[in-house]
Amino acid sequence: MEALAAAIAAGLAALGAGLGVSNIVRATVEGIARQPELRGTLQTTMFIGVALVEALPIIAIVIAFIALF
């Protein structure tokens, strides 16, 4: 039962991160399409946002492993 809970937690974290990253990239592409001269600034902000969003599944997987063992 604990293994199932860990798998569900990791899966939901990955799903949430995927949705979050897709929203960030979509908004960045729209911003670049509207104002191409801000490409560098928008990309930098996008990479910071993606890194922060990707940290959450890593933390969730660590917590799932702690709960599992």
Short mmCIF file of N, CA and C in Angstrom, two decimals:
data_model
loop_
_atom_site.label_atom_id
_atom_site.label_comp_id
_atom_site.label_asym_id
_atom_site.label_seq_id
_atom_site.Cartn_x
_atom_site.Cartn_y
_atom_site.Cartn_z
N MET A 1 0.82 -1.19 0.00
CA MET A 1 0.00 0.00 0.00
C MET A 1 0.87 1.26 0.00
N GLU A 2 2.00 1.18 0.72
CA GLU A 2 2.90 2.34 0.75
C GLU A 2 3.54 2.57 -0.61
N ALA A 3 3.82 1.48 -1.32
CA ALA A 3 4.41 1.61 -2.66
C ALA A 3 3.42 2.27 -3.61
N LEU A 4 2.16 1.94 -3.49
CA LEU A 4 1.14 2.55 -4.34
C LEU A 4 1.02 4.04 -4.04
N ALA A 5 1.04 4.40 -2.77
CA ALA A 5 0.97 5.81 -2.40
C ALA A 5 2.17 6.58 -2.92
N ALA A 6 3.36 5.98 -2.85
CA ALA A 6 4.56 6.64 -3.37
C ALA A 6 4.48 6.81 -4.88
N ALA A 7 3.97 5.79 -5.57
CA ALA A 7 3.84 5.88 -7.02
C ALA A 7 2.82 6.94 -7.43
N ILE A 8 1.72 7.02 -6.71
CA ILE A 8 0.71 8.03 -7.02
C ILE A 8 1.25 9.43 -6.76
N ALA A 9 1.98 9.60 -5.66
CA ALA A 9 2.56 10.91 -5.36
C ALA A 9 3.55 11.34 -6.43
N ALA A 10 4.40 10.42 -6.86
CA ALA A 10 5.38 10.76 -7.90
C ALA A 10 4.68 11.05 -9.23
N GLY A 11 3.67 10.28 -9.56
CA GLY A 11 2.94 10.50 -10.81
C GLY A 11 2.20 11.82 -10.83
N LEU A 12 1.55 12.16 -9.74
CA LEU A 12 0.84 13.44 -9.68
C LEU A 12 1.81 14.62 -9.71
N ALA A 13 2.95 14.46 -9.07
CA ALA A 13 3.96 15.52 -9.11
C ALA A 13 4.47 15.72 -10.53
N ALA A 14 4.71 14.64 -11.24
CA ALA A 14 5.17 14.74 -12.63
C ALA A 14 4.10 15.35 -13.52
N LEU A 15 2.85 14.97 -13.31
CA LEU A 15 1.75 15.54 -14.09
C LEU A 15 1.63 17.04 -13.84
N GLY A 16 1.68 17.43 -12.58
CA GLY A 16 1.59 18.85 -12.25
C GLY A 16 2.75 19.65 -12.82
N ALA A 17 3.94 19.09 -12.77
CA ALA A 17 5.10 19.78 -13.33
C ALA A 17 4.98 19.91 -14.84
N GLY A 18 4.49 18.88 -15.49
CA GLY A 18 4.30 18.94 -16.94
C GLY A 18 3.32 20.02 -17.34
N LEU A 19 2.23 20.10 -16.62
CA LEU A 19 1.24 21.15 -16.91
C LEU A 19 1.81 22.54 -16.62
N GLY A 20 2.54 22.67 -15.53
CA GLY A 20 3.13 23.96 -15.19
C GLY A 20 4.15 24.43 -16.20
N VAL A 21 5.01 23.52 -16.62
CA VAL A 21 6.04 23.87 -17.61
C VAL A 21 5.38 24.23 -18.94
N SER A 22 4.35 23.48 -19.32
CA SER A 22 3.70 23.79 -20.60
C SER A 22 3.05 25.17 -20.57
N ASN A 23 2.47 25.55 -19.43
CA ASN A 23 1.88 26.89 -19.32
C ASN A 23 2.95 27.98 -19.38
N ILE A 24 4.08 27.75 -18.74
CA ILE A 24 5.16 28.73 -18.75
C ILE A 24 5.70 28.91 -20.17
N VAL A 25 5.95 27.81 -20.86
CA VAL A 25 6.50 27.89 -22.22
C VAL A 25 5.48 28.51 -23.17
N ARG A 26 4.22 28.15 -23.03
CA ARG A 26 3.18 28.74 -23.88
C ARG A 26 3.14 30.25 -23.73
N ALA A 27 3.16 30.73 -22.49
CA ALA A 27 3.12 32.17 -22.25
C ALA A 27 4.37 32.86 -22.78
N THR A 28 5.51 32.20 -22.67
CA THR A 28 6.74 32.78 -23.18
C THR A 28 6.72 32.89 -24.70
N VAL A 29 6.25 31.85 -25.36
CA VAL A 29 6.17 31.88 -26.83
C VAL A 29 5.19 32.96 -27.28
N GLU A 30 4.08 33.10 -26.59
CA GLU A 30 3.13 34.17 -26.94
C GLU A 30 3.77 35.54 -26.75
N GLY A 31 4.51 35.70 -25.66
CA GLY A 31 5.17 36.99 -25.41
C GLY A 31 6.21 37.30 -26.46
N ILE A 32 6.98 36.28 -26.88
CA ILE A 32 7.99 36.49 -27.92
C ILE A 32 7.33 36.81 -29.25
N ALA A 33 6.19 36.17 -29.52
CA ALA A 33 5.48 36.44 -30.77
C ALA A 33 4.96 37.88 -30.81
N ARG A 34 4.58 38.40 -29.65
CA ARG A 34 4.05 39.76 -29.61
C ARG A 34 5.15 40.81 -29.60
N GLN A 35 6.23 40.53 -28.87
CA GLN A 35 7.34 41.49 -28.78
C GLN A 35 8.67 40.75 -28.94
N PRO A 36 9.10 40.55 -30.16
CA PRO A 36 10.33 39.78 -30.40
C PRO A 36 11.57 40.41 -29.77
N GLU A 37 11.56 41.71 -29.56
CA GLU A 37 12.74 42.37 -29.01
C GLU A 37 12.98 42.01 -27.54
N LEU A 38 11.99 41.45 -26.86
CA LEU A 38 12.13 41.04 -25.46
C LEU A 38 12.47 39.56 -25.32
N ARG A 39 12.93 38.95 -26.39
CA ARG A 39 13.18 37.50 -26.37
C ARG A 39 14.14 37.08 -25.27
N GLY A 40 15.25 37.76 -25.12
CA GLY A 40 16.25 37.38 -24.13
C GLY A 40 15.71 37.46 -22.71
N THR A 41 15.03 38.55 -22.40
CA THR A 41 14.46 38.72 -21.07
C THR A 41 13.39 37.67 -20.78
N LEU A 42 12.55 37.42 -21.76
CA LEU A 42 11.49 36.43 -21.57
C LEU A 42 12.06 35.02 -21.41
N GLN A 43 13.09 34.69 -22.18
CA GLN A 43 13.69 33.36 -22.06
C GLN A 43 14.35 33.17 -20.70
N THR A 44 15.02 34.20 -20.21
CA THR A 44 15.65 34.10 -18.90
C THR A 44 14.62 33.87 -17.82
N THR A 45 13.55 34.62 -17.87
CA THR A 45 12.47 34.45 -16.90
C THR A 45 11.82 33.07 -17.03
N MET A 46 11.69 32.59 -18.26
CA MET A 46 11.11 31.27 -18.48
C MET A 46 11.98 30.18 -17.86
N PHE A 47 13.29 30.26 -18.06
CA PHE A 47 14.18 29.24 -17.52
C PHE A 47 14.16 29.23 -16.00
N ILE A 48 14.07 30.39 -15.38
CA ILE A 48 13.98 30.44 -13.92
C ILE A 48 12.67 29.81 -13.46
N GLY A 49 11.57 30.13 -14.14
CA GLY A 49 10.28 29.55 -13.78
C GLY A 49 10.24 28.05 -13.97
N VAL A 50 10.80 27.57 -15.06
CA VAL A 50 10.83 26.12 -15.31
C VAL A 50 11.66 25.41 -14.25
N ALA A 51 12.79 26.00 -13.87
CA ALA A 51 13.62 25.39 -12.83
C ALA A 51 12.88 25.30 -11.50
N LEU A 52 12.14 26.35 -11.15
CA LEU A 52 11.39 26.31 -9.90
C LEU A 52 10.26 25.29 -9.96
N VAL A 53 9.60 25.19 -11.09
CA VAL A 53 8.52 24.21 -11.22
C VAL A 53 9.07 22.79 -11.19
N GLU A 54 10.22 22.56 -11.81
CA GLU A 54 10.80 21.22 -11.84
C GLU A 54 11.35 20.79 -10.49
N ALA A 55 11.59 21.73 -9.60
CA ALA A 55 12.07 21.36 -8.26
C ALA A 55 10.99 20.64 -7.46
N LEU A 56 9.74 20.95 -7.70
CA LEU A 56 8.65 20.34 -6.93
C LEU A 56 8.53 18.83 -7.12
N PRO A 57 8.61 18.28 -8.35
CA PRO A 57 8.54 16.82 -8.46
C PRO A 57 9.74 16.13 -7.83
N ILE A 58 10.89 16.78 -7.90
CA ILE A 58 12.06 16.18 -7.26
C ILE A 58 11.85 16.08 -5.76
N ILE A 59 11.33 17.13 -5.16
CA ILE A 59 11.03 17.10 -3.73
C ILE A 59 9.97 16.05 -3.43
N ALA A 60 8.95 15.94 -4.28
CA ALA A 60 7.88 14.96 -4.06
C ALA A 60 8.42 13.54 -4.14
N ILE A 61 9.34 13.29 -5.06
CA ILE A 61 9.90 11.94 -5.18
C ILE A 61 10.77 11.61 -3.98
N VAL A 62 11.51 12.58 -3.48
CA VAL A 62 12.32 12.36 -2.28
C VAL A 62 11.42 12.04 -1.10
N ILE A 63 10.34 12.78 -0.95
CA ILE A 63 9.41 12.52 0.16
C ILE A 63 8.76 11.15 -0.02
N ALA A 64 8.44 10.79 -1.27
CA ALA A 64 7.83 9.46 -1.51
C ALA A 64 8.80 8.34 -1.14
N PHE A 65 10.09 8.51 -1.46
CA PHE A 65 11.08 7.50 -1.09
C PHE A 65 11.25 7.43 0.42
N ILE A 66 11.21 8.57 1.08
CA ILE A 66 11.32 8.58 2.54
C ILE A 66 10.13 7.84 3.14
N ALA A 67 8.95 8.08 2.62
CA ALA A 67 7.76 7.40 3.13
C ALA A 67 7.78 5.89 2.81
N LEU A 68 8.40 5.55 1.69
CA LEU A 68 8.44 4.15 1.26
C LEU A 68 9.40 3.34 2.10
N PHE A 69 10.54 3.92 2.43
CA PHE A 69 11.52 3.17 3.21
C PHE A 69 11.50 3.69 4.60
#
